[in-house]
PDB file of C-alpha atoms in Angstrom:
ATOM      1  CA  ASP A   1     -13.591  26.760 -51.002  1.00  0.00           C
ATOM      2  CA  ALA A   2     -14.499  23.071 -51.186  1.00  0.00           C
ATOM      3  CA  GLY A   3     -11.627  22.240 -53.504  1.00  0.00           C
ATOM      4  CA  VAL A   4     -11.862  19.884 -56.457  1.00  0.00           C
ATOM      5  CA  ILE A   5     -14.662  17.388 -55.836  1.00  0.00           C
ATOM      6  CA  GLN A   6     -14.614  13.940 -57.357  1.00  0.00           C
ATOM      7  CA  SER A   7     -17.252  11.247 -57.184  1.00  0.00           C
ATOM      8  CA  PRO A   8     -17.516   8.468 -56.424  1.00  0.00           C
ATOM      9  CA  ARG A   9     -14.520   7.901 -54.111  1.00  0.00           C
ATOM     10  CA  HIS A  10     -14.595   4.187 -54.802  1.00  0.00           C
ATOM     11  CA  GLU A  11     -16.122   2.230 -57.651  1.00  0.00           C
ATOM     12  CA  VAL A  12     -16.191  -1.524 -58.099  1.00  0.00           C
ATOM     13  CA  THR A  13     -17.661  -2.777 -61.333  1.00  0.00           C
ATOM     14  CA  GLU A  14     -17.708  -5.870 -63.474  1.00  0.00           C
ATOM     15  CA  MET A  15     -15.798  -6.157 -66.689  1.00  0.00           C
ATOM     16  CA  GLY A  16     -17.843  -4.890 -69.618  1.00  0.00           C
ATOM     17  CA  GLN A  17     -19.849  -2.393 -67.620  1.00  0.00           C
ATOM     18  CA  GLU A  18     -19.868   1.331 -68.255  1.00  0.00           C
ATOM     19  CA  VAL A  19     -18.187   3.512 -65.644  1.00  0.00           C
ATOM     20  CA  THR A  20     -18.601   7.261 -65.273  1.00  0.00           C
ATOM     21  CA  LEU A  21     -16.320   9.334 -63.069  1.00  0.00           C
ATOM     22  CA  ARG A  22     -17.265  12.882 -62.170  1.00  0.00           C
ATOM     23  CA  CYS A  23     -15.363  16.026 -61.314  1.00  0.00           C
ATOM     24  CA  LYS A  24     -16.300  19.487 -60.138  1.00  0.00           C
ATOM     25  CA  PRO A  25     -13.354  21.889 -60.469  1.00  0.00           C
ATOM     26  CA  ILE A  26     -12.695  24.902 -58.293  1.00  0.00           C
ATOM     27  CA  SER A  27     -14.912  27.810 -59.244  1.00  0.00           C
ATOM     28  CA  GLY A  28     -13.038  30.221 -61.500  1.00  0.00           C
ATOM     29  CA  HIS A  29     -10.426  27.717 -62.651  1.00  0.00           C
ATOM     30  CA  ASN A  30     -10.392  27.416 -66.426  1.00  0.00           C
ATOM     31  CA  SER A  31      -8.146  24.379 -66.901  1.00  0.00           C
ATOM     32  CA  LEU A  32      -9.097  20.827 -65.977  1.00  0.00           C
ATOM     33  CA  PHE A  33      -6.967  17.694 -66.107  1.00  0.00           C
ATOM     34  CA  TRP A  34      -7.697  13.987 -65.795  1.00  0.00           C
ATOM     35  CA  TYR A  35      -4.864  11.753 -64.577  1.00  0.00           C
ATOM     36  CA  ARG A  36      -4.627   8.027 -63.956  1.00  0.00           C
ATOM     37  CA  GLN A  37      -2.303   6.592 -61.314  1.00  0.00           C
ATOM     38  CA  THR A  38      -1.097   3.002 -61.151  1.00  0.00           C
ATOM     39  CA  MET A  39       1.872   1.344 -59.506  1.00  0.00           C
ATOM     40  CA  MET A  40       3.248   0.241 -62.844  1.00  0.00           C
ATOM     41  CA  ARG A  41       2.937   3.451 -64.835  1.00  0.00           C
ATOM     42  CA  GLY A  42       2.769   6.157 -62.186  1.00  0.00           C
ATOM     43  CA  LEU A  43       0.804   9.305 -63.032  1.00  0.00           C
ATOM     44  CA  GLU A  44      -0.425   9.523 -66.591  1.00  0.00           C
ATOM     45  CA  LEU A  45      -2.151  12.568 -68.071  1.00  0.00           C
ATOM     46  CA  LEU A  46      -5.205  11.337 -69.942  1.00  0.00           C
ATOM     47  CA  ILE A  47      -6.747  14.563 -71.212  1.00  0.00           C
ATOM     48  CA  TYR A  48      -6.974  18.214 -70.374  1.00  0.00           C
ATOM     49  CA  PHE A  49      -9.366  21.038 -71.102  1.00  0.00           C
ATOM     50  CA  ASN A  50      -8.904  24.793 -71.309  1.00  0.00           C
ATOM     51  CA  ASN A  51     -12.108  26.842 -71.100  1.00  0.00           C
ATOM     52  CA  ASN A  52     -14.165  23.635 -71.502  1.00  0.00           C
ATOM     53  CA  VAL A  53     -12.416  22.736 -74.787  1.00  0.00           C
ATOM     54  CA  PRO A  54     -10.329  19.534 -74.989  1.00  0.00           C
ATOM     55  CA  ILE A  55      -6.759  20.550 -75.813  1.00  0.00           C
ATOM     56  CA  ASP A  56      -4.809  17.322 -75.683  1.00  0.00           C
ATOM     57  CA  ASP A  57      -6.322  13.847 -75.447  1.00  0.00           C
ATOM     58  CA  SER A  58      -3.241  11.986 -76.606  1.00  0.00           C
ATOM     59  CA  GLY A  59      -3.035  10.227 -73.255  1.00  0.00           C
ATOM     60  CA  MET A  60      -6.430   8.591 -73.544  1.00  0.00           C
ATOM     61  CA  PRO A  61      -5.576   4.885 -73.785  1.00  0.00           C
ATOM     62  CA  GLU A  62      -8.097   3.869 -76.419  1.00  0.00           C
ATOM     63  CA  ASP A  63     -11.553   4.515 -77.786  1.00  0.00           C
ATOM     64  CA  ARG A  64     -13.154   2.963 -74.722  1.00  0.00           C
ATOM     65  CA  PHE A  65     -12.269   6.164 -72.858  1.00  0.00           C
ATOM     66  CA  SER A  66     -14.064   9.444 -73.415  1.00  0.00           C
ATOM     67  CA  ALA A  67     -14.202  12.726 -71.507  1.00  0.00           C
ATOM     68  CA  LYS A  68     -16.522  15.690 -71.634  1.00  0.00           C
ATOM     69  CA  MET A  69     -16.723  19.102 -70.072  1.00  0.00           C
ATOM     70  CA  PRO A  70     -20.175  20.491 -70.827  1.00  0.00           C
ATOM     71  CA  ASN A  71     -19.646  23.570 -68.675  1.00  0.00           C
ATOM     72  CA  ALA A  72     -17.074  25.229 -66.474  1.00  0.00           C
ATOM     73  CA  SER A  73     -18.202  23.435 -63.322  1.00  0.00           C
ATOM     74  CA  PHE A  74     -18.454  19.814 -64.387  1.00  0.00           C
ATOM     75  CA  SER A  75     -16.512  17.135 -66.228  1.00  0.00           C
ATOM     76  CA  THR A  76     -16.922  13.400 -66.740  1.00  0.00           C
ATOM     77  CA  LEU A  77     -14.592  10.595 -67.693  1.00  0.00           C
ATOM     78  CA  LYS A  78     -16.351   7.566 -69.112  1.00  0.00           C
ATOM     79  CA  ILE A  79     -15.044   4.061 -69.737  1.00  0.00           C
ATOM     80  CA  GLN A  80     -17.179   1.792 -71.891  1.00  0.00           C
ATOM     81  CA  PRO A  81     -16.727  -1.137 -71.764  1.00  0.00           C
ATOM     82  CA  SER A  82     -14.499  -1.363 -68.703  1.00  0.00           C
ATOM     83  CA  GLU A  83     -11.699  -3.927 -68.413  1.00  0.00           C
ATOM     84  CA  PRO A  84      -9.673  -5.176 -65.411  1.00  0.00           C
ATOM     85  CA  ARG A  85      -6.579  -3.314 -66.687  1.00  0.00           C
ATOM     86  CA  ASP A  86      -8.473  -0.052 -66.199  1.00  0.00           C
ATOM     87  CA  SER A  87      -8.261  -0.548 -62.441  1.00  0.00           C
ATOM     88  CA  ALA A  88      -6.446   2.502 -61.064  1.00  0.00           C
ATOM     89  CA  VAL A  89      -6.935   5.716 -59.140  1.00  0.00           C
ATOM     90  CA  TYR A  90      -8.268   8.474 -61.368  1.00  0.00           C
ATOM     91  CA  PHE A  91      -7.534  12.050 -60.364  1.00  0.00           C
ATOM     92  CA  CYS A  92      -9.060  15.255 -61.555  1.00  0.00           C
ATOM     93  CA  ALA A  93      -7.184  18.541 -61.113  1.00  0.00           C
ATOM     94  CA  SER A  94      -7.950  22.144 -61.958  1.00  0.00           C
ATOM     95  CA  SER A  95      -5.978  25.354 -62.268  1.00  0.00           C
ATOM     96  CA  LEU A  96      -5.984  28.836 -63.672  1.00  0.00           C
ATOM     97  CA  GLN A  97      -4.296  28.627 -67.050  1.00  0.00           C
ATOM     98  CA  THR A  98      -2.106  31.541 -66.154  1.00  0.00           C
ATOM     99  CA  ASP A  99      -1.276  30.150 -62.726  1.00  0.00           C
ATOM    100  CA  TYR A 100       1.339  27.604 -61.897  1.00  0.00           C
ATOM    101  CA  GLY A 101      -0.212  25.164 -59.511  1.00  0.00           C
ATOM    102  CA  TYR A 102      -2.819  22.468 -59.814  1.00  0.00           C
ATOM    103  CA  THR A 103      -5.368  21.587 -57.169  1.00  0.00           C
ATOM    104  CA  PHE A 104      -6.065  17.889 -57.152  1.00  0.00           C
ATOM    105  CA  GLY A 105      -9.195  16.099 -56.066  1.00  0.00           C
ATOM    106  CA  SER A 106      -9.036  13.133 -53.713  1.00  0.00           C
ATOM    107  CA  GLY A 107      -9.387  10.686 -56.580  1.00  0.00           C
ATOM    108  CA  THR A 108     -11.674   7.821 -57.545  1.00  0.00           C
ATOM    109  CA  ARG A 109     -10.350   4.333 -56.908  1.00  0.00           C
ATOM    110  CA  LEU A 110     -11.714   2.147 -59.690  1.00  0.00           C
ATOM    111  CA  THR A 111     -11.650  -1.639 -59.472  1.00  0.00           C
ATOM    112  CA  VAL A 112     -12.852  -3.652 -62.440  1.00  0.00           C
ATOM    113  CA  VAL A 113     -13.378  -7.339 -61.661  1.00  0.00           C
TER     114      VAL A 113
ATOM    115  CA  GLY B   1       9.748  15.978 -75.505  1.00  0.00           C
ATOM    116  CA  ASP B   2       9.811  17.328 -71.983  1.00  0.00           C
ATOM    117  CA  SER B   3      10.481  14.829 -69.215  1.00  0.00           C
ATOM    118  CA  VAL B   4      11.283  14.537 -65.510  1.00  0.00           C
ATOM    119  CA  THR B   5      13.437  11.890 -63.833  1.00  0.00           C
ATOM    120  CA  GLN B   6      13.460  11.282 -60.086  1.00  0.00           C
ATOM    121  CA  MET B   7      15.629   9.074 -57.953  1.00  0.00           C
ATOM    122  CA  GLU B   8      14.077   5.715 -57.301  1.00  0.00           C
ATOM    123  CA  GLY B   9      12.672   4.931 -53.921  1.00  0.00           C
ATOM    124  CA  PRO B  10      11.795   3.988 -51.415  1.00  0.00           C
ATOM    125  CA  VAL B  11      13.905   6.279 -49.304  1.00  0.00           C
ATOM    126  CA  THR B  12      13.973   5.240 -45.660  1.00  0.00           C
ATOM    127  CA  LEU B  13      15.308   7.661 -43.047  1.00  0.00           C
ATOM    128  CA  SER B  14      15.318   8.016 -39.309  1.00  0.00           C
ATOM    129  CA  GLU B  15      13.566  10.979 -37.749  1.00  0.00           C
ATOM    130  CA  GLU B  16      15.674  14.185 -37.795  1.00  0.00           C
ATOM    131  CA  ALA B  17      17.841  12.918 -40.654  1.00  0.00           C
ATOM    132  CA  PHE B  18      18.691  15.083 -43.672  1.00  0.00           C
ATOM    133  CA  LEU B  19      16.651  14.447 -46.809  1.00  0.00           C
ATOM    134  CA  THR B  20      17.599  14.807 -50.444  1.00  0.00           C
ATOM    135  CA  ILE B  21      15.427  13.589 -53.310  1.00  0.00           C
ATOM    136  CA  ASN B  22      17.048  14.110 -56.679  1.00  0.00           C
ATOM    137  CA  CYS B  23      15.139  15.420 -59.680  1.00  0.00           C
ATOM    138  CA  THR B  24      16.462  16.236 -63.133  1.00  0.00           C
ATOM    139  CA  TYR B  25      14.551  17.412 -66.153  1.00  0.00           C
ATOM    140  CA  THR B  26      14.703  17.729 -69.916  1.00  0.00           C
ATOM    141  CA  ALA B  27      12.877  20.635 -71.488  1.00  0.00           C
ATOM    142  CA  THR B  28      13.206  23.291 -74.127  1.00  0.00           C
ATOM    143  CA  GLY B  29      13.086  26.909 -73.135  1.00  0.00           C
ATOM    144  CA  TYR B  30      12.480  27.915 -69.536  1.00  0.00           C
ATOM    145  CA  PRO B  31      10.083  25.591 -67.731  1.00  0.00           C
ATOM    146  CA  SER B  32       8.597  26.126 -64.295  1.00  0.00           C
ATOM    147  CA  LEU B  33       9.400  23.431 -61.734  1.00  0.00           C
ATOM    148  CA  PHE B  34       7.342  21.982 -58.903  1.00  0.00           C
ATOM    149  CA  TRP B  35       7.354  19.498 -56.073  1.00  0.00           C
ATOM    150  CA  TYR B  36       4.081  17.829 -55.097  1.00  0.00           C
ATOM    151  CA  VAL B  37       3.441  15.563 -52.125  1.00  0.00           C
ATOM    152  CA  GLN B  38       0.888  12.755 -51.869  1.00  0.00           C
ATOM    153  CA  TYR B  39      -0.122  11.385 -48.482  1.00  0.00           C
ATOM    154  CA  PRO B  40      -1.747   7.939 -48.328  1.00  0.00           C
ATOM    155  CA  GLY B  41      -5.260   7.918 -49.731  1.00  0.00           C
ATOM    156  CA  GLU B  42      -5.139  11.532 -50.838  1.00  0.00           C
ATOM    157  CA  GLY B  43      -4.586  13.563 -53.976  1.00  0.00           C
ATOM    158  CA  LEU B  44      -1.395  15.425 -54.743  1.00  0.00           C
ATOM    159  CA  GLN B  45      -0.715  18.725 -52.995  1.00  0.00           C
ATOM    160  CA  LEU B  46       1.588  21.453 -54.218  1.00  0.00           C
ATOM    161  CA  LEU B  47       4.608  21.628 -51.899  1.00  0.00           C
ATOM    162  CA  LEU B  48       6.759  24.280 -53.555  1.00  0.00           C
ATOM    163  CA  LYS B  49       7.605  25.788 -56.915  1.00  0.00           C
ATOM    164  CA  ALA B  50      10.228  27.811 -58.787  1.00  0.00           C
ATOM    165  CA  THR B  51       9.557  29.625 -62.012  1.00  0.00           C
ATOM    166  CA  LYS B  52      12.998  30.762 -63.166  1.00  0.00           C
ATOM    167  CA  ALA B  53      16.648  29.791 -62.918  1.00  0.00           C
ATOM    168  CA  ASP B  54      18.270  30.186 -59.469  1.00  0.00           C
ATOM    169  CA  ASP B  55      14.881  30.617 -57.775  1.00  0.00           C
ATOM    170  CA  LYS B  56      14.529  28.738 -54.505  1.00  0.00           C
ATOM    171  CA  GLY B  57      11.134  27.379 -53.576  1.00  0.00           C
ATOM    172  CA  SER B  58      10.454  26.620 -49.930  1.00  0.00           C
ATOM    173  CA  ASN B  59       7.591  25.427 -47.745  1.00  0.00           C
ATOM    174  CA  LYS B  60       7.229  23.540 -44.454  1.00  0.00           C
ATOM    175  CA  GLY B  61      11.003  23.223 -44.097  1.00  0.00           C
ATOM    176  CA  PHE B  62      11.448  21.791 -47.591  1.00  0.00           C
ATOM    177  CA  GLU B  63      13.579  23.610 -50.161  1.00  0.00           C
ATOM    178  CA  ALA B  64      14.520  23.177 -53.809  1.00  0.00           C
ATOM    179  CA  THR B  65      16.657  25.373 -56.060  1.00  0.00           C
ATOM    180  CA  TYR B  66      16.125  25.647 -59.821  1.00  0.00           C
ATOM    181  CA  ARG B  67      19.532  24.878 -61.366  1.00  0.00           C
ATOM    182  CA  LYS B  68      19.454  25.448 -65.085  1.00  0.00           C
ATOM    183  CA  GLU B  69      23.132  24.573 -65.579  1.00  0.00           C
ATOM    184  CA  THR B  70      22.568  21.074 -64.217  1.00  0.00           C
ATOM    185  CA  THR B  71      18.843  20.877 -65.183  1.00  0.00           C
ATOM    186  CA  SER B  72      18.039  19.863 -61.626  1.00  0.00           C
ATOM    187  CA  PHE B  73      15.539  20.682 -58.892  1.00  0.00           C
ATOM    188  CA  HIS B  74      16.524  18.539 -55.916  1.00  0.00           C
ATOM    189  CA  LEU B  75      14.271  18.508 -52.861  1.00  0.00           C
ATOM    190  CA  GLU B  76      15.917  18.912 -49.439  1.00  0.00           C
ATOM    191  CA  LYS B  77      14.886  19.084 -45.823  1.00  0.00           C
ATOM    192  CA  GLY B  78      17.224  19.489 -42.911  1.00  0.00           C
ATOM    193  CA  SER B  79      15.359  17.356 -40.377  1.00  0.00           C
ATOM    194  CA  VAL B  80      12.570  15.017 -41.414  1.00  0.00           C
ATOM    195  CA  GLN B  81       9.664  13.955 -39.244  1.00  0.00           C
ATOM    196  CA  VAL B  82       7.535  10.833 -39.270  1.00  0.00           C
ATOM    197  CA  SER B  83       4.697  12.975 -40.630  1.00  0.00           C
ATOM    198  CA  ASP B  84       6.761  13.666 -43.780  1.00  0.00           C
ATOM    199  CA  SER B  85       6.294  10.051 -44.869  1.00  0.00           C
ATOM    200  CA  ALA B  86       4.613  10.325 -48.268  1.00  0.00           C
ATOM    201  CA  VAL B  87       5.250  10.087 -51.996  1.00  0.00           C
ATOM    202  CA  TYR B  88       7.006  13.109 -53.533  1.00  0.00           C
ATOM    203  CA  PHE B  89       6.617  14.064 -57.188  1.00  0.00           C
ATOM    204  CA  CYS B  90       8.787  16.406 -59.177  1.00  0.00           C
ATOM    205  CA  ALA B  91       7.043  18.106 -62.099  1.00  0.00           C
ATOM    206  CA  LEU B  92       7.620  20.652 -64.798  1.00  0.00           C
ATOM    207  CA  ARG B  93       5.430  22.977 -66.779  1.00  0.00           C
ATOM    208  CA  GLY B  94       6.861  23.719 -70.192  1.00  0.00           C
ATOM    209  CA  SER B  95       7.408  27.183 -71.553  1.00  0.00           C
ATOM    210  CA  SER B  96       4.570  26.746 -74.057  1.00  0.00           C
ATOM    211  CA  ASN B  97       2.187  27.897 -71.312  1.00  0.00           C
ATOM    212  CA  THR B  98      -0.468  25.296 -71.994  1.00  0.00           C
ATOM    213  CA  GLY B  99      -0.774  24.638 -68.290  1.00  0.00           C
ATOM    214  CA  LYS B 100       0.135  20.992 -68.753  1.00  0.00           C
ATOM    215  CA  LEU B 101       2.321  19.507 -65.999  1.00  0.00           C
ATOM    216  CA  ILE B 102       4.652  16.586 -66.615  1.00  0.00           C
ATOM    217  CA  PHE B 103       5.352  14.484 -63.519  1.00  0.00           C
ATOM    218  CA  GLY B 104       8.216  12.279 -62.533  1.00  0.00           C
ATOM    219  CA  GLN B 105       7.534   8.758 -61.347  1.00  0.00           C
ATOM    220  CA  GLY B 106       7.421   9.704 -57.665  1.00  0.00           C
ATOM    221  CA  THR B 107       9.704   8.840 -54.759  1.00  0.00           C
ATOM    222  CA  THR B 108       8.358   7.196 -51.625  1.00  0.00           C
ATOM    223  CA  LEU B 109       9.774   8.524 -48.371  1.00  0.00           C
ATOM    224  CA  GLN B 110       9.410   6.549 -45.176  1.00  0.00           C
ATOM    225  CA  VAL B 111      10.565   8.149 -41.942  1.00  0.00           C
ATOM    226  CA  LYS B 112      11.001   5.907 -38.913  1.00  0.00           C
ATOM    227  CA  PRO B 113      10.836   7.144 -35.323  1.00  0.00           C
TER     228      PRO B 113
END
């Protein structure tokens, strides 16, 4: 099993540009989570999906952020337009809804200059 | 709402010292409790878990006991190694069974030879 796969690993972009982060969950997992990690705020849950349906997006900072899960094997997190304060490591994680543990991807380090 | 509070770090220990990282929680019902570990440049990995009161989770020499009376889940290890240097996160999954994990702020452990 390849685990949760995130791409890209690193992204540097200019303020105002659109950024798209990608995630492939573990096959068979039906829950997917997007987290953001910064030194100041720690780990923040942005949004999560069960069976491809968004369940709770209350952690999405503002309308510039959007997330989709068109099928069970792919999800995207989009920031448009990006701002320097969006610089962080973004993690995707997946799990079985009835299970107790998450499997995290290696993260995407986003730098907005 | 549900929340997790961890002791502030960093925690600096010499090799073979005893480790305790405190974690307390606030939750309704009967949450499940977890410890995750994050090594530099990587995603979080599940270290151990406990799903009901008085359960003890253990893995790789680490232990934590679910204490409902004190709402605590402290992480312990009898003899730390340099390779244990990482950030440790306490987390809970509420009894609503949504699959959503709530993380503490993380505690950095540095072990010196």
